PDB file of C-alpha atoms and ligand atoms in Angstrom:
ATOM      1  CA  UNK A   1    -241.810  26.439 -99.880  1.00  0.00           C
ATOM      2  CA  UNK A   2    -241.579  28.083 -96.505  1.00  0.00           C
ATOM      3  CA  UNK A   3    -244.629  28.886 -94.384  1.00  0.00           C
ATOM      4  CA  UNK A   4    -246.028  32.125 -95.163  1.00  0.00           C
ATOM      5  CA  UNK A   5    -248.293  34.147 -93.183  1.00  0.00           C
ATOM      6  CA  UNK A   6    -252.090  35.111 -93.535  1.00  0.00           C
ATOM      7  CA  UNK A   7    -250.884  38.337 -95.039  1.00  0.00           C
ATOM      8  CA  UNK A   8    -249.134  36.646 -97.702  1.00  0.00           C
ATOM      9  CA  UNK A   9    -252.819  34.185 -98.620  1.00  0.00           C
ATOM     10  CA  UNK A  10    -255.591  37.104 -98.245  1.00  0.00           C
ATOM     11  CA  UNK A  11    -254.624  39.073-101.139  1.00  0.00           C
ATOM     12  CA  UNK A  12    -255.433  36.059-102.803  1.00  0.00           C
ATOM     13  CA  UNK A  13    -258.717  35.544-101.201  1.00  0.00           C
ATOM     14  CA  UNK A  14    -259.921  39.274-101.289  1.00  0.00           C
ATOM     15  CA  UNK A  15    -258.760  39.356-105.428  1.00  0.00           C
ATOM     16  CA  UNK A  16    -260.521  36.268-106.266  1.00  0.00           C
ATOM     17  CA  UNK A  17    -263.364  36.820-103.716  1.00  0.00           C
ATOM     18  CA  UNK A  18    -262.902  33.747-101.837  1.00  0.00           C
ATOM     19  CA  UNK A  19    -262.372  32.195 -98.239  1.00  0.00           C
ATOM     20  CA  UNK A  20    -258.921  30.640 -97.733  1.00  0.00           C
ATOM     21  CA  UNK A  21    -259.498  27.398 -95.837  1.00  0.00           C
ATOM     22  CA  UNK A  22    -258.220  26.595 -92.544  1.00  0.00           C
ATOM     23  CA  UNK A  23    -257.964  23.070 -91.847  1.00  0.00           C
ATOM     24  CA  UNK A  24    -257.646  21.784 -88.367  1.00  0.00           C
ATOM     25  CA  UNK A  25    -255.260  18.614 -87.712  1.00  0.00           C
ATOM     26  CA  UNK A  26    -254.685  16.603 -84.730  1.00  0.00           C
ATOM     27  CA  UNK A  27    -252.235  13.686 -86.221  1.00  0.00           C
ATOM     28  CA  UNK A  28    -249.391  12.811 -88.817  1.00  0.00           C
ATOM     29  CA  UNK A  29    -251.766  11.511 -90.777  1.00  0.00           C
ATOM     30  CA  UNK A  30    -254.633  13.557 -90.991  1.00  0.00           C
ATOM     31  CA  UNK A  31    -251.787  16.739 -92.045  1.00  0.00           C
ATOM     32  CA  UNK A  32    -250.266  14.195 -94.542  1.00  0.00           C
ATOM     33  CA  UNK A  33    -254.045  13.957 -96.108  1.00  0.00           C
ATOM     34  CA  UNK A  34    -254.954  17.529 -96.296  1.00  0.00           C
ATOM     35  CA  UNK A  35    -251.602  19.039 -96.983  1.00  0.00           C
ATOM     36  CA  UNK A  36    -251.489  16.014-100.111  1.00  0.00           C
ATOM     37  CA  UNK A  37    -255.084  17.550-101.004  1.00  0.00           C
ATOM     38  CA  UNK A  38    -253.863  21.101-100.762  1.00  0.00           C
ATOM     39  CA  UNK A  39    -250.982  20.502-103.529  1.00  0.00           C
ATOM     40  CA  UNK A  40    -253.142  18.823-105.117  1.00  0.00           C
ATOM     41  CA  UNK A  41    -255.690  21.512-105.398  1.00  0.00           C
ATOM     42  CA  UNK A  42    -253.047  24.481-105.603  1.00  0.00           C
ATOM     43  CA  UNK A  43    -255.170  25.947-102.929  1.00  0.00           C
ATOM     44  CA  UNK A  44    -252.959  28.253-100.775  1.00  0.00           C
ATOM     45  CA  UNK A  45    -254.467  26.959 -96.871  1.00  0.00           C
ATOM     46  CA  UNK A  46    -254.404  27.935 -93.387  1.00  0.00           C
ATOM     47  CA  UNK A  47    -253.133  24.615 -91.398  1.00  0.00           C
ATOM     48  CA  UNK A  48    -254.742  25.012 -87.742  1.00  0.00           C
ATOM     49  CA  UNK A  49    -253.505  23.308 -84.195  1.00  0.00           C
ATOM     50  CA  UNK A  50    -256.135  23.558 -82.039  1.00  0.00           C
ATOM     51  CA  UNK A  51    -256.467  23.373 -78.215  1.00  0.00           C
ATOM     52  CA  UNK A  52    -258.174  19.610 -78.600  1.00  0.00           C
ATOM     53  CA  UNK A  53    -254.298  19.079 -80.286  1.00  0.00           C
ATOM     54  CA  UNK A  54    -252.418  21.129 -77.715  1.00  0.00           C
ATOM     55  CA  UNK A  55    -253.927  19.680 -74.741  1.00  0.00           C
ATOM     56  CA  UNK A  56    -252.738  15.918 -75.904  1.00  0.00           C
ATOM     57  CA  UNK A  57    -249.298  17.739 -76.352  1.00  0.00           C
ATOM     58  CA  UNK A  58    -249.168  18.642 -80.126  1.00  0.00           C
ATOM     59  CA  UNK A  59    -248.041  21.887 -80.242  1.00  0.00           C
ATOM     60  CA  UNK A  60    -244.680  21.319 -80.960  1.00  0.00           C
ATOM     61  CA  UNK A  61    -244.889  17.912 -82.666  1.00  0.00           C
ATOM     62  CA  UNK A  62    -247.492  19.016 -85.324  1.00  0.00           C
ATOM     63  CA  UNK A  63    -245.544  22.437 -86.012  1.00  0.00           C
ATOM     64  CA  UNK A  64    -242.316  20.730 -86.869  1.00  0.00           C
ATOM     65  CA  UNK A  65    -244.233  18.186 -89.210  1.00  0.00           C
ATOM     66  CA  UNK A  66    -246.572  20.683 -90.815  1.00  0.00           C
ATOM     67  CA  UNK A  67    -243.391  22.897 -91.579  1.00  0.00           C
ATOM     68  CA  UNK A  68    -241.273  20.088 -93.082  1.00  0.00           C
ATOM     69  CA  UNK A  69    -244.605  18.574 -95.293  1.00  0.00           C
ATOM     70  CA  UNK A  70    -245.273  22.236 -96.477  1.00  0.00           C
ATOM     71  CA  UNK A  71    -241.955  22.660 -97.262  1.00  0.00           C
ATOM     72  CA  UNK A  72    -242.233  20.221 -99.854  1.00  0.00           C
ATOM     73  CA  UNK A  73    -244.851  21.478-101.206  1.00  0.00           C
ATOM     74  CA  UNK A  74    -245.340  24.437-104.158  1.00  0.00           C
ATOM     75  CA  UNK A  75    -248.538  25.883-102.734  1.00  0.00           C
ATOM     76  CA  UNK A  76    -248.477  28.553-100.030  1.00  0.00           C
ATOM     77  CA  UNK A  77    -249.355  26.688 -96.383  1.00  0.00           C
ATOM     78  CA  UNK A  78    -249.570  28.973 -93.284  1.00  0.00           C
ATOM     79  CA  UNK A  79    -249.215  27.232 -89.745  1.00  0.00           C
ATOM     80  CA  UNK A  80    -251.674  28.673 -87.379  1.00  0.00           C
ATOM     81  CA  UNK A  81    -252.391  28.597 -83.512  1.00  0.00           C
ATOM     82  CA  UNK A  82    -255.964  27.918 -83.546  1.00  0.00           C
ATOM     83  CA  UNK A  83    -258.022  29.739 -80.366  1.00  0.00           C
ATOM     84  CA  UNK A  84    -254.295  30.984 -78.327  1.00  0.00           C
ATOM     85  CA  UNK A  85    -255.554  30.914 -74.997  1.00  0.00           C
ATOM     86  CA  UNK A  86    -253.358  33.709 -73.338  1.00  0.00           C
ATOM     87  CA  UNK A  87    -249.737  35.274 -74.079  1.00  0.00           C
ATOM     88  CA  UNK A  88    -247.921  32.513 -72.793  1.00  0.00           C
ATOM     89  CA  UNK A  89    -249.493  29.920 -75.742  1.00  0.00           C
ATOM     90  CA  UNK A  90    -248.965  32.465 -78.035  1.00  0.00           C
ATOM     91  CA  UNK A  91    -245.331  32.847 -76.974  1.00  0.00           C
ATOM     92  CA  UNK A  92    -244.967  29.390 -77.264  1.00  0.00           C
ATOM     93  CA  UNK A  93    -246.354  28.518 -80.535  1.00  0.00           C
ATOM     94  CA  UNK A  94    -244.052  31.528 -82.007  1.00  0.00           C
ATOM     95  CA  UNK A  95    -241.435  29.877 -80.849  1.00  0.00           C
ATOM     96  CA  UNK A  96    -242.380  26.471 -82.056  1.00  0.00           C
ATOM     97  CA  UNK A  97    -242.104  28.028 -85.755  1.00  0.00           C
ATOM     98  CA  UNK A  98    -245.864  28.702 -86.307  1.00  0.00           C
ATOM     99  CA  UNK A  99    -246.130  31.527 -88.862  1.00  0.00           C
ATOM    100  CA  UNK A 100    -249.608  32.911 -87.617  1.00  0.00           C
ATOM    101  CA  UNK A 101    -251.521  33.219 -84.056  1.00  0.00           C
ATOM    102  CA  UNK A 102    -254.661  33.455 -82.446  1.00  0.00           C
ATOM    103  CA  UNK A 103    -255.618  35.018 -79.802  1.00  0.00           C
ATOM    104  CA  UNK A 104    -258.852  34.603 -78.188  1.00  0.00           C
ATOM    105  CA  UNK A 105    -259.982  37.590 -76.218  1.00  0.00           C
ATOM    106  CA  UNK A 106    -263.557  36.767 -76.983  1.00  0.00           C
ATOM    107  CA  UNK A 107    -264.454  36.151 -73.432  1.00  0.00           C
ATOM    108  CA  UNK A 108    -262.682  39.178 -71.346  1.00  0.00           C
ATOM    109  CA  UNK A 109    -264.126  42.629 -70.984  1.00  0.00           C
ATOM    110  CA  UNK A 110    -263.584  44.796 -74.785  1.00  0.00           C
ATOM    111  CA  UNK A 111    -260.287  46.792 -73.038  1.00  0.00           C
ATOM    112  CA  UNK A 112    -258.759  43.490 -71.892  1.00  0.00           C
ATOM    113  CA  UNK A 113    -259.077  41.786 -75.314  1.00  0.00           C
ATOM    114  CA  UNK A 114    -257.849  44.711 -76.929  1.00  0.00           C
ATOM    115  CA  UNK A 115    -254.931  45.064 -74.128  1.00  0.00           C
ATOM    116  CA  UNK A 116    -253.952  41.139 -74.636  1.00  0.00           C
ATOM    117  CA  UNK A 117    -254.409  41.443 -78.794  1.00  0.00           C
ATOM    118  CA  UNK A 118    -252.028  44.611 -78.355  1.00  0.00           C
ATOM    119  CA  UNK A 119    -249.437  42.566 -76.597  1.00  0.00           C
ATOM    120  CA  UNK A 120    -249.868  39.510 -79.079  1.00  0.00           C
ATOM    121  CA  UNK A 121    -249.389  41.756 -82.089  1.00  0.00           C
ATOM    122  CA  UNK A 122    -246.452  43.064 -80.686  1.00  0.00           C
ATOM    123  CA  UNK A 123    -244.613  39.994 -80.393  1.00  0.00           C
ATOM    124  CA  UNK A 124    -245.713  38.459 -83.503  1.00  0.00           C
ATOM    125  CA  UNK A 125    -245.358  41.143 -85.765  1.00  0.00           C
ATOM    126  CA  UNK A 126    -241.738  41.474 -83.971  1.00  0.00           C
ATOM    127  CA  UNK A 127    -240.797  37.670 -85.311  1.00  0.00           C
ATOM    128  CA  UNK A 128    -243.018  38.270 -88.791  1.00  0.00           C
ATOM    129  CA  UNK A 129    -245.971  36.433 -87.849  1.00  0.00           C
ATOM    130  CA  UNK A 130    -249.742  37.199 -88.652  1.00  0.00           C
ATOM    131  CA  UNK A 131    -252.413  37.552 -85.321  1.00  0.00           C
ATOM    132  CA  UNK A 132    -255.923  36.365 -85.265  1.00  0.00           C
ATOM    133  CA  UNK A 133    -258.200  37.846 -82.321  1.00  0.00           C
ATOM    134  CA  UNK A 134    -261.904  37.709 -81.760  1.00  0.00           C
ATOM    135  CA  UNK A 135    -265.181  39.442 -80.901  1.00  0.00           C
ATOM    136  CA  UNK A 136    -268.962  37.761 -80.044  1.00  0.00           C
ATOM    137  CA  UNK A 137    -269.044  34.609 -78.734  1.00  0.00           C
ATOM    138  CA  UNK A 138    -268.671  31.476 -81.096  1.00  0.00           C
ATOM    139  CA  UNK A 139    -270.905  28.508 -79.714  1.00  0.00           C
ATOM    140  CA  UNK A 140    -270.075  24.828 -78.727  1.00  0.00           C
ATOM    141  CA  UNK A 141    -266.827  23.734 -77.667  1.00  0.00           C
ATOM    142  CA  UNK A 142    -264.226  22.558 -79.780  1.00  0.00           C
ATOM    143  CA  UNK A 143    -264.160  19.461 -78.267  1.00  0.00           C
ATOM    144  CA  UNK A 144    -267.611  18.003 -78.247  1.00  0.00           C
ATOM    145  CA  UNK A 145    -269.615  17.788 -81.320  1.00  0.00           C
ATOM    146  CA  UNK A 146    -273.338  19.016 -80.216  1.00  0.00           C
ATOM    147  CA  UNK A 147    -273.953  22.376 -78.356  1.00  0.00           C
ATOM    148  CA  UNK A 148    -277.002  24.682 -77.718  1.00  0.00           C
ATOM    149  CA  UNK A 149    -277.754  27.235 -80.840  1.00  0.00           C
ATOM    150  CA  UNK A 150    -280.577  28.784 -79.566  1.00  0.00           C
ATOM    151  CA  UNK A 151    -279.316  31.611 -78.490  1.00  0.00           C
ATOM    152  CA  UNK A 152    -276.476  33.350 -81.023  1.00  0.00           C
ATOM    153  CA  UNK A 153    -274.360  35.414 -79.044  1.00  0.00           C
ATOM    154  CA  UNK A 154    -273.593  38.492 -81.808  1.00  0.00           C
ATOM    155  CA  UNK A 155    -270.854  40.231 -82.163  1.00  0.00           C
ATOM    156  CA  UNK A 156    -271.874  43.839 -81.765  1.00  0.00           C
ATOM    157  CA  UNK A 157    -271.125  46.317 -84.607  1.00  0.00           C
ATOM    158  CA  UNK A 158    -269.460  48.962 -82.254  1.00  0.00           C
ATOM    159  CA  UNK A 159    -267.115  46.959 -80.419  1.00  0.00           C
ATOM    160  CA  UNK A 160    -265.852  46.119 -84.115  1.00  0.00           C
ATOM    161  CA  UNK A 161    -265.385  50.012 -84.648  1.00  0.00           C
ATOM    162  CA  UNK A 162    -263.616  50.629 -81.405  1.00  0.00           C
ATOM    163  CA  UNK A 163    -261.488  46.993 -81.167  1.00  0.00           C
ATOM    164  CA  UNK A 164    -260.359  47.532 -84.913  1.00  0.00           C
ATOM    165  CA  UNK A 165    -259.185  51.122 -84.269  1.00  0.00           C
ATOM    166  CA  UNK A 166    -257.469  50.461 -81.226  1.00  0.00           C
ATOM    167  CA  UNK A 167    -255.657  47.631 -82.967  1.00  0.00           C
ATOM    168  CA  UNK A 168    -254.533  46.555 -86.273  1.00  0.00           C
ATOM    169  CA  UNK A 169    -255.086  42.894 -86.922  1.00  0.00           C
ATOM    170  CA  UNK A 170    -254.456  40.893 -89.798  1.00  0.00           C
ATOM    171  CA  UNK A 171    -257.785  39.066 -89.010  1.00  0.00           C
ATOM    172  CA  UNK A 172    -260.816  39.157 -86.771  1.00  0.00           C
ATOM    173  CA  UNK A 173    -263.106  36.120 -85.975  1.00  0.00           C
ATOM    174  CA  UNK A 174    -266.664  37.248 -85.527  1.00  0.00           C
ATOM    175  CA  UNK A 175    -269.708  35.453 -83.626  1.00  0.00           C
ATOM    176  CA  UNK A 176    -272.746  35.616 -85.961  1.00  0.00           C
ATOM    177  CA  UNK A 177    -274.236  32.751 -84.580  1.00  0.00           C
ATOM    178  CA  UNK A 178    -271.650  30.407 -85.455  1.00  0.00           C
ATOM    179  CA  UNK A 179    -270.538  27.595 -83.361  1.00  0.00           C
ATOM    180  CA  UNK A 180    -267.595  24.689 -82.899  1.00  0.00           C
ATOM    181  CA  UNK A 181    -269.299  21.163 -83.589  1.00  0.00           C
ATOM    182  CA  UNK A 182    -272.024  20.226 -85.719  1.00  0.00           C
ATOM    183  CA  UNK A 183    -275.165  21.790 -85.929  1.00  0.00           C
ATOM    184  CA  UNK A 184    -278.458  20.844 -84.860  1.00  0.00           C
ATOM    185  CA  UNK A 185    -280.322  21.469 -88.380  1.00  0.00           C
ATOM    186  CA  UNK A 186    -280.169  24.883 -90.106  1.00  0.00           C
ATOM    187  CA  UNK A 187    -277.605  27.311 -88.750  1.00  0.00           C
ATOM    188  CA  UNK A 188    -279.251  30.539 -87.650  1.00  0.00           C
ATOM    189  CA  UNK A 189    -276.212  32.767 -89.430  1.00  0.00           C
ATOM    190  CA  UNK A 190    -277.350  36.322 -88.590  1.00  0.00           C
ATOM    191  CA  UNK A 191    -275.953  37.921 -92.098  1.00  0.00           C
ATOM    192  CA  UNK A 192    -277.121  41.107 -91.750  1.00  0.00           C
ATOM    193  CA  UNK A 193    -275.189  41.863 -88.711  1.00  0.00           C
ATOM    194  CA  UNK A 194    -272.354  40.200 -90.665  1.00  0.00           C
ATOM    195  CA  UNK A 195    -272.966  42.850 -93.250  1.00  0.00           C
ATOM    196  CA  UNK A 196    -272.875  45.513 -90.704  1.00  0.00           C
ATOM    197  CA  UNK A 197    -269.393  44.332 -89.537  1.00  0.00           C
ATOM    198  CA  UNK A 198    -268.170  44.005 -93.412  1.00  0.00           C
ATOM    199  CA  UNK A 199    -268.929  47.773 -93.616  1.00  0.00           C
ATOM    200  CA  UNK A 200    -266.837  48.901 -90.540  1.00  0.00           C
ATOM    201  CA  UNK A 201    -263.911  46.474 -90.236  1.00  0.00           C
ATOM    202  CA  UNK A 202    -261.204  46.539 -92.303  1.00  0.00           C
ATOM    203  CA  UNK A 203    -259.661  43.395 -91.389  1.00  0.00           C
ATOM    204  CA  UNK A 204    -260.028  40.328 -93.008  1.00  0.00           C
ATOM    205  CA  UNK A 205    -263.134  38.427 -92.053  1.00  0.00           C
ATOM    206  CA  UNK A 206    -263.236  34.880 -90.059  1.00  0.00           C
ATOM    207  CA  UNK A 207    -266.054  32.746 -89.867  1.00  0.00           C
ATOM    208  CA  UNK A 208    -265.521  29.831 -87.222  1.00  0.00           C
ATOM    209  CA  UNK A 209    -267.374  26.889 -87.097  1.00  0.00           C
ATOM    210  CA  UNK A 210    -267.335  25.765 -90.542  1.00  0.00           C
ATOM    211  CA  UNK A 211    -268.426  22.278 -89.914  1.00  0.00           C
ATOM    212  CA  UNK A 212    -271.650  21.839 -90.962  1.00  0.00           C
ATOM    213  CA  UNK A 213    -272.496  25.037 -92.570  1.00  0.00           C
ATOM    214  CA  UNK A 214    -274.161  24.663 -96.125  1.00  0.00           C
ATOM    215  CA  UNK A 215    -273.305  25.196 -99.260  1.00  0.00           C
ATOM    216  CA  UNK A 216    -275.716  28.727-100.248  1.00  0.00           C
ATOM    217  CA  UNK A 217    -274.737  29.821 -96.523  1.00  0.00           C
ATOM    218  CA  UNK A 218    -271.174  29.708 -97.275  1.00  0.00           C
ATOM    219  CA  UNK A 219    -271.186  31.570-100.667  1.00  0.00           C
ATOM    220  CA  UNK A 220    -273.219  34.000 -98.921  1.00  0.00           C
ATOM    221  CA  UNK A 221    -271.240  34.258 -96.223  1.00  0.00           C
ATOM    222  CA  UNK A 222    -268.229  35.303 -98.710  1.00  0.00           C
ATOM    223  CA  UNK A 223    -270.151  37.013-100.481  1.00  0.00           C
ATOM    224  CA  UNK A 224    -270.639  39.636 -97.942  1.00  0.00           C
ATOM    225  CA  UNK A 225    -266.989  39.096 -97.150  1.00  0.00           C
ATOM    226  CA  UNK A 226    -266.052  36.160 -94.581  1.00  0.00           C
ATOM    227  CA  UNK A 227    -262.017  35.457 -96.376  1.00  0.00           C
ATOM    228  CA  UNK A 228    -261.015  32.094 -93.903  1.00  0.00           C
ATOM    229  CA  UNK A 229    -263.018  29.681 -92.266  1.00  0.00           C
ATOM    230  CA  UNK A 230    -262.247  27.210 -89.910  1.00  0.00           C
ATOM    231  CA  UNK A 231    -263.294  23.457 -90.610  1.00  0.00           C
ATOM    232  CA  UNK A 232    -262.434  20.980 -87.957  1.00  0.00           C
ATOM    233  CA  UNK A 233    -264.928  18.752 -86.217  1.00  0.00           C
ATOM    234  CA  UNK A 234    -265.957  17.294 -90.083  1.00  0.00           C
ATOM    235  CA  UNK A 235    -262.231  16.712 -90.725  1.00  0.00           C
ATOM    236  CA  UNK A 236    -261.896  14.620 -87.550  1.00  0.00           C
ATOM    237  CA  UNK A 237    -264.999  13.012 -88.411  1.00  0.00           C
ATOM    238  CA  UNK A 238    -264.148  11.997 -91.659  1.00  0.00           C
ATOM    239  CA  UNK A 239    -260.897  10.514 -90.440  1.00  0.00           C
ATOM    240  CA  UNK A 240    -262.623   8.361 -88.073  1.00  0.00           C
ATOM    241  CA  UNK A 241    -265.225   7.185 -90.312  1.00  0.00           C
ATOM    242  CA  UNK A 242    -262.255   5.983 -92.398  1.00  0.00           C
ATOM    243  CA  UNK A 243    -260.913   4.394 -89.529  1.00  0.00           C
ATOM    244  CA  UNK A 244    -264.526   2.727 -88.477  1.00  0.00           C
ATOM    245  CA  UNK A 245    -265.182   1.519 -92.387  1.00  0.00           C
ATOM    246  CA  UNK A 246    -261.661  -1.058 -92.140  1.00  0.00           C
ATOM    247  CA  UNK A 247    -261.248  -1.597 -88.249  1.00  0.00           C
ATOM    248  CA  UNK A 248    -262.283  -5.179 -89.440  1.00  0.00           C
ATOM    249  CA  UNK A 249    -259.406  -5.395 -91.093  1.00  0.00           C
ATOM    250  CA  UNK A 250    -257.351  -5.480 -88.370  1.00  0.00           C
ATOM    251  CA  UNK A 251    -254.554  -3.728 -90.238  1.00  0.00           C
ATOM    252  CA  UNK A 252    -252.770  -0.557 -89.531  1.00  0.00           C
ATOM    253  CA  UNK A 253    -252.245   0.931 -92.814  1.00  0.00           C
ATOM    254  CA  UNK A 254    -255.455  -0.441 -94.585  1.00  0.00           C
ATOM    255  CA  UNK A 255    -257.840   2.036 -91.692  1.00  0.00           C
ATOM    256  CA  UNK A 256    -255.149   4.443 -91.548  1.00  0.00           C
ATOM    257  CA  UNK A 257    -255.178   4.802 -95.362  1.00  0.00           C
ATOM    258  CA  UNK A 258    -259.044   4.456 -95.054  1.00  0.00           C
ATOM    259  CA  UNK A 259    -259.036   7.438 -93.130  1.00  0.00           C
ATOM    260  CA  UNK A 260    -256.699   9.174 -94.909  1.00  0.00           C
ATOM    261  CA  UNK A 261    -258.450   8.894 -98.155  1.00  0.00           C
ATOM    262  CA  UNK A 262    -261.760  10.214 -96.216  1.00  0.00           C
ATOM    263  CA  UNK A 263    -259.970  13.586 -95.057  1.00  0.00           C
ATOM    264  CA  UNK A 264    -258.647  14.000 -98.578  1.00  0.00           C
ATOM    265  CA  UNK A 265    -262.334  13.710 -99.953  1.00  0.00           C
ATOM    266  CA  UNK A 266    -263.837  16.368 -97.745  1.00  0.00           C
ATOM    267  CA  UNK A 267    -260.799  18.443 -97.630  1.00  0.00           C
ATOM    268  CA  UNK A 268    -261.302  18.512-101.801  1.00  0.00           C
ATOM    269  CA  UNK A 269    -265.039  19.441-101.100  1.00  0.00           C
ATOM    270  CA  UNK A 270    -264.473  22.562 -98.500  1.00  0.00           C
ATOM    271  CA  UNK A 271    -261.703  23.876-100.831  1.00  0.00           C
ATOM    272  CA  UNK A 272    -263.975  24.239-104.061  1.00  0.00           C
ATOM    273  CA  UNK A 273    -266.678  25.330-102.262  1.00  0.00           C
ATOM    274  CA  UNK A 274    -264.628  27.890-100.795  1.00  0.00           C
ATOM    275  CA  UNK A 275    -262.992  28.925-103.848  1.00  0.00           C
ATOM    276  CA  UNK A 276    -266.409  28.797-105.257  1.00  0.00           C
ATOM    277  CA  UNK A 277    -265.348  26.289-108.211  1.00  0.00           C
TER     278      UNK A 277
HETATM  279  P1  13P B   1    -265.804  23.227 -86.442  1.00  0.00           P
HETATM  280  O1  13P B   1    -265.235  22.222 -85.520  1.00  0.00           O
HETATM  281  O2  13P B   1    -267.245  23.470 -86.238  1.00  0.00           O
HETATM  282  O3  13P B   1    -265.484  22.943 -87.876  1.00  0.00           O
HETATM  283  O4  13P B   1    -265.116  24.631 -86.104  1.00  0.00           O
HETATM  284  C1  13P B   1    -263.773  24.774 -86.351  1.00  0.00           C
HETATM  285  C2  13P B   1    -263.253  26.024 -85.802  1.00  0.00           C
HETATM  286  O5  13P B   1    -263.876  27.056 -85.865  1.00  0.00           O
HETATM  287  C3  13P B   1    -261.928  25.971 -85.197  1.00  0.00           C
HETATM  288  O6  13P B   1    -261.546  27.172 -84.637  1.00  0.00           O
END
């Protein structure tokens, strides 16, 4: 089918009381894997570019093969622009075909994320796409896998208030101590402020940094009412480790199929626990 937008997947998520998974992926291969995984599972998915992808010049590429791959499929794929980094991205990615956009306002002033999420709305909604935006920091960097968690920035329960009633967005990304990467030992989630936003907000719910995360914390973190999270540092990971276990083998298709096999395992595991099967 055609790509669908987040609006079309969190009905879904908020009936069942689930998260709807978002997958980063940086290659052919690693979409063919989870996209393969996500039929397989008849798990409607969020299929993220990120700015890792973008900067090696992916925007495009992996739009045009994540549209024709999901429309082969049956189950409803949405093709997101993971972390938009101003208008312009945004702009592009809509016109690359992506069906939903980020944009990450997280680090300007409250008015200038709402004024930039007010201009991304506007030219999203205008082409039938679904916007993203962001409050509280979210640790690490997308690109490296360790960071410092010692200090969780938190989103503040106010700026939720005031950001969600200045604009309507079909999701909002909230620091609760999350972070990009892997984490050193136990998250330090700060639920209770993520209850405090649940109350308030009446957008969907996004918890980044998925990577990592255990089990109980996720099903409480949907629990309370988190309905997409973001998973991409363990998908790369796996893929590589697939790689690594045949690079003796000298043969293209025998680590490529390694690695393949690898995303398709953890993809499998994020999506039950998600769906809490
Ligand atoms: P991880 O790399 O920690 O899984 O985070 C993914 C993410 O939040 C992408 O926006």
């Amino acid at each position: 089918m055609s790509l669908v937008t987040m609006n079309e997947v969190f009905p879904i998520a908020e009936e069942k009381k689930i998260a709807i998974p978002a997958f980063n992926v940086d290659t052919l291969e690693i979409a063919q894997a989870v996209l393969e995984t996500i039929e397989e599972e008849n798990a409607p998915s969020i299929i993220a570019v990120g700015q890792a992808a973008i900067k090696d010049g992916k925007l495009e590429a992996l739009a045009s093969i994540v549209t024709l791959l999901a429309g082969k499929m049956k189950t409803p794929v949405v093709l997101h622009l993971d972390h938009g980094q101003n208008f312009e991205q945004v702009i592009k990615a809509l016109r690359a075909g992506y069906s939903s956009v980020m944009i990450d306002g997280s680090t300007l002033s409250l008015a200038d994320n709402i004024a930039v999420t007010k201009q991304t709305l506007q030219a999203a909604h205008a082409v039938g796409a679904s916007v993203e935006a962001e409050l509280g920091a979210i640790l690490g960097s997308e690109d490296n896998i360790s960071h410092d968690d010692s200090k969780p920035f938190l989103v503040k329960v106010q700026d939720v208030v005031d950001f969600t009633s200045a604009v309507d967005v079909d999701a909002l990304a909230v620091g609760i101590g999350n972070a990009h990467g892997l984490y050193k030992g136990r998250p330090n989630l700060d639920f209770g402020r993520l209850r405090e936003v649940a109350e308030v907000c009446p957008a969907p719910l996004v918890l980044h940094g998925g990577s990592g995360i255990p089990a109980d914390m996720i099903k409480t973190a949907i629990e309370i009412g988190i309905r997409k999270i973001n998973v991409a540092t363990e998908v790369r990971l796996s893929y590589v480790k697939g790689l690594n276990a045949e690079s003796r083998s000298e043969d293209y298709y025998t680590m490529t199929n390694s690695g393949k096999c690898c995303v398709k395992e953890l993809v499998r595991e994020k999506i039950r626990l998600f769906s809490r099967r």
